[in-house]
Each structure stands twice: as C-alpha cells, then as structure tokens.
Short mmCIF file of C-alpha atoms and ligand atoms in Angstrom, two decimals:
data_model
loop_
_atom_site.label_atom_id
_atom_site.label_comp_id
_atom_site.label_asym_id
_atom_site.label_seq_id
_atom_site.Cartn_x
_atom_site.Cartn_y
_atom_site.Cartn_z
CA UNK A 1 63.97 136.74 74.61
CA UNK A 2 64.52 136.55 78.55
CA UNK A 3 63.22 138.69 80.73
CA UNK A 4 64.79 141.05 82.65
CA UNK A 5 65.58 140.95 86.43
CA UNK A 6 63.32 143.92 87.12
CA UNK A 7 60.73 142.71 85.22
CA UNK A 8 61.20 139.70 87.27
CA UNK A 9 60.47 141.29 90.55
CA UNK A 10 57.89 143.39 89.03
CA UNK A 11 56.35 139.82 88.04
CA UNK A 12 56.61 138.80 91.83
CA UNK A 13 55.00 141.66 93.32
CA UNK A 14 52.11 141.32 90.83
CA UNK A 15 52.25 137.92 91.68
CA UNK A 16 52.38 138.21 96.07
CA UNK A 17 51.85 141.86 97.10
CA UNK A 18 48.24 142.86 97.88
CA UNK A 19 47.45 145.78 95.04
CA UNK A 20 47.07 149.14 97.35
CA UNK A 21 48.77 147.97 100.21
CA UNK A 22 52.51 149.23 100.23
CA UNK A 23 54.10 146.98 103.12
CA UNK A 24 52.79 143.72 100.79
CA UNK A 25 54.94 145.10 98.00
CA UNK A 26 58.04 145.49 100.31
CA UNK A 27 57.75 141.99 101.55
CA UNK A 28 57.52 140.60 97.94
CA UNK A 29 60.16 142.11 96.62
CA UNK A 30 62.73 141.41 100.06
CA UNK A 31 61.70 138.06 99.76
CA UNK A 32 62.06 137.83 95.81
CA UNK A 33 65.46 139.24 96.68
CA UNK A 34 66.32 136.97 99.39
CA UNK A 35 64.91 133.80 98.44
CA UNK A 36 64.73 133.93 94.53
CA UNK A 37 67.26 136.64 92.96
CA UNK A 38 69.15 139.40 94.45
CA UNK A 39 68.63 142.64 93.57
CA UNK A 40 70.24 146.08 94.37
CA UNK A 41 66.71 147.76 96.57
CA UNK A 42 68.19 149.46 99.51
CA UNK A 43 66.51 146.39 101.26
CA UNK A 44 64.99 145.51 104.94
CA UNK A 45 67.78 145.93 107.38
CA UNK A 46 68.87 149.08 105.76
CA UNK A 47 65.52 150.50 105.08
CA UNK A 48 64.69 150.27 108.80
CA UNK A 49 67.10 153.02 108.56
CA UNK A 50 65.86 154.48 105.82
CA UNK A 51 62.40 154.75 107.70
CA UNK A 52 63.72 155.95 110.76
CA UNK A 53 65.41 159.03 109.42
CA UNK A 54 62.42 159.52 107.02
CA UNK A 55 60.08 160.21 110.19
CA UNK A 56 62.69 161.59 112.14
CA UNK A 57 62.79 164.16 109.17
CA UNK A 58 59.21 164.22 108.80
CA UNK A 59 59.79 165.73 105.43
CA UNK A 60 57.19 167.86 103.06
CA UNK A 61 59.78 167.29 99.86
CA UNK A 62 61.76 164.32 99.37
CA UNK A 63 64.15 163.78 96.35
CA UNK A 64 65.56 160.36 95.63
CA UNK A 65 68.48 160.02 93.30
CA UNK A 66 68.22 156.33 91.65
CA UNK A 67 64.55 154.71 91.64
CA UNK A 68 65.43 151.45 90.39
CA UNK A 69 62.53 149.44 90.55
CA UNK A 70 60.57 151.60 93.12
CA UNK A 71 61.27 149.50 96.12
CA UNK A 72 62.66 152.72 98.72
CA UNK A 73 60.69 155.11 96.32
CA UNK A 74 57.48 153.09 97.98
CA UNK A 75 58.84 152.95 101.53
CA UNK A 76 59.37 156.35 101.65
CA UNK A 77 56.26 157.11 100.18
CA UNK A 78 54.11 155.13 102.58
CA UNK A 79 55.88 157.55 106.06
CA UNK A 80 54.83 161.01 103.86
CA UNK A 81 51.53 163.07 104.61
CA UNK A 82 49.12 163.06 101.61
CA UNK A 83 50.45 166.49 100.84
CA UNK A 84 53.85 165.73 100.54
CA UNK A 85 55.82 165.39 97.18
CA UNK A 86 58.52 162.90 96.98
CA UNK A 87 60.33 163.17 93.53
CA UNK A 88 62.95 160.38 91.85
CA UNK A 89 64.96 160.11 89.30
CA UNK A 90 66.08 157.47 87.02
CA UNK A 91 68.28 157.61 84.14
CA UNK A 92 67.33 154.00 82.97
CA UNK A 93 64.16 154.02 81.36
CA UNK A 94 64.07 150.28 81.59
CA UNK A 95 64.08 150.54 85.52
CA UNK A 96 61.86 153.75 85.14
CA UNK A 97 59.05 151.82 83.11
CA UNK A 98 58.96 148.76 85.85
CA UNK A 99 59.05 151.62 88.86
CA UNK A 100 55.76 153.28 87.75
CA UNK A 101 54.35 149.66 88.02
CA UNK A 102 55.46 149.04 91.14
CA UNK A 103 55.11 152.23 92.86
CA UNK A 104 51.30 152.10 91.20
CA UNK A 105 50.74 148.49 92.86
CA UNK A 106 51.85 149.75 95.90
CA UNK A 107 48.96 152.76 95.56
CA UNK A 108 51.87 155.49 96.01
CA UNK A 109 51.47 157.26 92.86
CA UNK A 110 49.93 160.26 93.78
CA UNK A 111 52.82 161.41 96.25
CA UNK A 112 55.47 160.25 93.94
CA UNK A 113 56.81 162.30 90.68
CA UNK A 114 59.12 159.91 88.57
CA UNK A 115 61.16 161.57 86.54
CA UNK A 116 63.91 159.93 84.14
CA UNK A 117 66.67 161.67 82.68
CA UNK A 118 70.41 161.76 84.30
CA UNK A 119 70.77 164.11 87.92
CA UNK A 120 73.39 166.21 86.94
CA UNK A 121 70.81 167.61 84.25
CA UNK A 122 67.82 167.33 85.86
CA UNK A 123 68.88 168.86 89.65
CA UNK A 124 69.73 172.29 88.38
CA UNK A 125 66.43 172.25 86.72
CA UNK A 126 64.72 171.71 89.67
CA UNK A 127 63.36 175.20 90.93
CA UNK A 128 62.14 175.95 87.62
CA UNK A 129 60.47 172.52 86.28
CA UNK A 130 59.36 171.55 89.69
CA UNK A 131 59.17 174.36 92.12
CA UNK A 132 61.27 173.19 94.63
CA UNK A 133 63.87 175.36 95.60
CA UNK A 134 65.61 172.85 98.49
CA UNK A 135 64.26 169.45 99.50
CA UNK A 136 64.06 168.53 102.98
CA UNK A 137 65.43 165.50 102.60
CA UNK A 138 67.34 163.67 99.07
CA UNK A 139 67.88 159.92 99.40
CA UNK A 140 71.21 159.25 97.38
CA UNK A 141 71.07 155.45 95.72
CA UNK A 142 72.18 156.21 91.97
CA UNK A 143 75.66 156.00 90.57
CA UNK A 144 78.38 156.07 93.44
CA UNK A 145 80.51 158.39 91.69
CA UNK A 146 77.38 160.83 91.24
CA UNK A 147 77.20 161.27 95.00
CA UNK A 148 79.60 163.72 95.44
CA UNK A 149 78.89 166.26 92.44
CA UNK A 150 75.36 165.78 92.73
CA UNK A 151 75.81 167.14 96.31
CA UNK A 152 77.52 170.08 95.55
CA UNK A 153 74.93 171.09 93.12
CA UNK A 154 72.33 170.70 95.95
CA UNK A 155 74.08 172.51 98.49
CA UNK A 156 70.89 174.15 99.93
CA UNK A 157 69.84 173.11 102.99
CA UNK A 158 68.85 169.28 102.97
CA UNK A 159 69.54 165.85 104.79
CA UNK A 160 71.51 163.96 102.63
CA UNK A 161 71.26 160.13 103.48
CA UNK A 162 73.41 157.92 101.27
CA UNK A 163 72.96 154.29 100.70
CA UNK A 164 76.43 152.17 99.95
CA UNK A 165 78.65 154.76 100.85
CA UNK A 166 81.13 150.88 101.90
CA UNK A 167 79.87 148.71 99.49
CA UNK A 168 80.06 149.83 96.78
CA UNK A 169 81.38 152.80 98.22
CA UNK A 170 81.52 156.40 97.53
CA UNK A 171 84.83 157.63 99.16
CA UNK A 172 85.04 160.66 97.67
CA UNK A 173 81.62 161.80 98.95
CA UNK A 174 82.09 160.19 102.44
CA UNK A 175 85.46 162.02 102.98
CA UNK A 176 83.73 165.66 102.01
CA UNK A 177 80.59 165.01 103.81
CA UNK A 178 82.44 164.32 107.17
CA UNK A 179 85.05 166.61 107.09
CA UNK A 180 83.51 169.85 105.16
CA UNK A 181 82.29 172.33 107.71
CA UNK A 182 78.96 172.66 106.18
CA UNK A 183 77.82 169.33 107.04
CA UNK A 184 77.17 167.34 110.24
CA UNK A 185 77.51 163.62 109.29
CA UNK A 186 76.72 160.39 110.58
CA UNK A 187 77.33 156.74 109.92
CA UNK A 188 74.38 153.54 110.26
CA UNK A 189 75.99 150.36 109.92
CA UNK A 190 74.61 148.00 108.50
CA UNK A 191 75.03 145.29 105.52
CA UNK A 192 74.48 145.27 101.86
CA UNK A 193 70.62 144.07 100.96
CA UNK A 194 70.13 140.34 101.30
CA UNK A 195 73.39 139.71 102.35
CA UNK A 196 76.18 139.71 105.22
CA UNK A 197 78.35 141.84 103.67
CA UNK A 198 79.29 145.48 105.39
CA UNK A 199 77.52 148.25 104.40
CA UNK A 200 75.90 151.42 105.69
CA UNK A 201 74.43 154.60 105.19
CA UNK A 202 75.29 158.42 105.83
CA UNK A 203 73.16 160.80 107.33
CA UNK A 204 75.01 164.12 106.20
CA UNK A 205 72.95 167.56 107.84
CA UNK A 206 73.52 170.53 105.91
CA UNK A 207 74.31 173.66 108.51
CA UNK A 208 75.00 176.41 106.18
O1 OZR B 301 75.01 150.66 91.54
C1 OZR B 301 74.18 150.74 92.44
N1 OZR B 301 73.24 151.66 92.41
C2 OZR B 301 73.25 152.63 91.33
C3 OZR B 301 72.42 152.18 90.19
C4 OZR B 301 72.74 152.57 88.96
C5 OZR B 301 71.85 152.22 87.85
O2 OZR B 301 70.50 152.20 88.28
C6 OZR B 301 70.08 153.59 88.42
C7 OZR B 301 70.89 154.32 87.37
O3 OZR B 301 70.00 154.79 86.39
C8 OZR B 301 71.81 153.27 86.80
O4 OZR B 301 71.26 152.68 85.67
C9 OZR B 301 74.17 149.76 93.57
C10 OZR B 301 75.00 148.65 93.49
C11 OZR B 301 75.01 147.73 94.53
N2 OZR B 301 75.89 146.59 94.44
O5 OZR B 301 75.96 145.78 95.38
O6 OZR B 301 76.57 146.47 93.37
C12 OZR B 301 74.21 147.88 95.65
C13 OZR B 301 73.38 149.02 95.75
O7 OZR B 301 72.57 149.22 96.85
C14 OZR B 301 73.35 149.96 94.72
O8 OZR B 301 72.55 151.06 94.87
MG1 MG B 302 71.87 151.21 96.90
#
C-alpha cells in the first residue's frame, strides 16, 4: 500500500540529514516540505520565532502539545541545556512512531520524553506521572480547538506560544489570551510553513 506522508519525510531525512546533527534534519525536512510535499512542521520562518522565544525563555521544562513528526520537537531540543526535559505529546500514534525516528536521527532523544495519548488526559496527569508541577514554557501546535481548554487546565505559571492561532486559527484561545487579565500576550507575524499565506504565533505570559 502507499506510504504515508510522514513516513515520507521520515524517508528524506534518513535519506539527506547527517545522523546526530539536528540543524541537517531541519533542513531536510523544510526542504522536503518546500520543494517535494508540504507538510504541517511549524517550519523555517516561523521557527525563527520559535527559537527566539525558546532562548529568550531559556527554559529547564518545555511541554509541546502536537509532535507531529518531530520537526519543532528537534528545534527546540537542540536551544535546551543537557539537563533540561522537554516533553510532547501526540495523540496519533502513526505521527508518534515516525517522531521517535526523527527526533533519534537528529540525536535529541535524551532531552525529549514523547508521550502519546490525547492532552486533555494526559496534562492533569502531569505532576504525578512526570513530576512537573508547571512548565516554563508549552509550545501549543495540536488541535486548534484544544488550545483554549488545554490552557485553562495549565493555568500555572508558563509561556504559552501558539502556532496558527490565523491559519488555521484558534479564535477562541486568541480572544482569552489577550484580553484575560492573567495573561500578557503578544502577536509574531508571520506565514503558514512553506507558503505565503498569513499566519503567526502568540506569545501569551502568564502573570498570576
Ligand atoms: O492541524 C494542525 N495541527 C494539529 C494537528 C493535529 C493532528 O496531529 C497531531 C494530533 O495528534 C492530530 O492527529 C495544523 C494544520 C495546519 N494547516 O495548514 O492545516 C497547519 C499547522 O501548522 C498545523 O499545526
Ligand atoms: Mg502548526
């Protein structure tokens, strides 16, 4: 039968990324996307952002909500000290199973806790399974109409940064995070991956 589109790109960054060297992966798979077959990774114009508020955050626990294929799993990975834990989830164990082989490729496993199973079960099990009472930082990529509930049930001190709060858009979430009092919020402009299509993210800081 035919494969899949993340198997696909898993295919091409066996196929052009250097194993053990994270930046190769990235390339392969934003010029898979670009040049061969789009695919939803936050991307390279966006994930300058990405990396930008990753350092500025300088996080010691990162939580991503939607792993896909691994692609801003491993660019986070590659800004955080050895000692820091960056966990993801994915409710697709299709993606799931091609994300372990790319974030391996890339060399990232060791910072980088996959877990697969669906947010709203998995967050408030967080403190218990994992230890982590708050993250410093959750990277918000999954289902668009998961933003906002999965926020609420995180409410504990994070930056939030949200991919495709335009396109595909998460209105409900971008209307609470900018006008609730408990959160300082901020827009990046920028496009949807591979494309010229209008698109950003939202930095959301949690005050209290
Ligand atoms: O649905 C999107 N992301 C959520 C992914 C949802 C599916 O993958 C993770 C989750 O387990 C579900 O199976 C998305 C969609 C577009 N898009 O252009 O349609 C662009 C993006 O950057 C996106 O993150
Ligand atoms: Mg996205």
């Amino acid at each position: 039968t035919r494969s899949t589109r993340p198997q696909r790109l898993l295919a091409a960054v066996q196929k052009n990324a250097t194993r053990g060297d994270p930046r190769s992966v990235v390339k392969a798979i934003d010029e898979f996307c670009r040049y061969t077959e789009w695919a939803m990774n936050v991307g390279d114009e966006k994930g300058c952002i990405l990396d930008s508020v990753v350092s500025e955050v300088n996080p010691a626990t990162v939580l991503e909500l939607g792993t896909y294929c691994g692609y801003s799993t491993v660019r986070i990975a590659t800004l955080l000290p050895p000692d820091a834990k960056l966990i993801t989830l994915e409710f697709n164990p299709d993606f799931a199973v091609i994300a372990r082989q790319v974030i391996a490729w890339a060399g990232q496993e060791e910072k980088v806790h996959l877990v697969e199973g669906s947010s709203g079960d998995l967050i408030p099990k967080m403190k218990e399974q994992f230890g982590v009472k708050s993250f410093d930082l959750v990277f918000l990529d999954h289902w668009k109409d998961r933003y906002l509930p999965d926020a609420k049930l995180m409410e504990a001190g994070s930056v939030l940064l949200a991919d495709n709060v335009i396109c595909p858009g998460s209105p409900d979430y971008l209307d609470y995070v900018r006008n609730s009092p408990k959160y300082r919020s901020q827009y990046f402009k920028s496009h949807l991956e591979y494309t010229k299509v209008e698109d950003g993210l939202e930095k959301s800081v949690f005050l209290g």
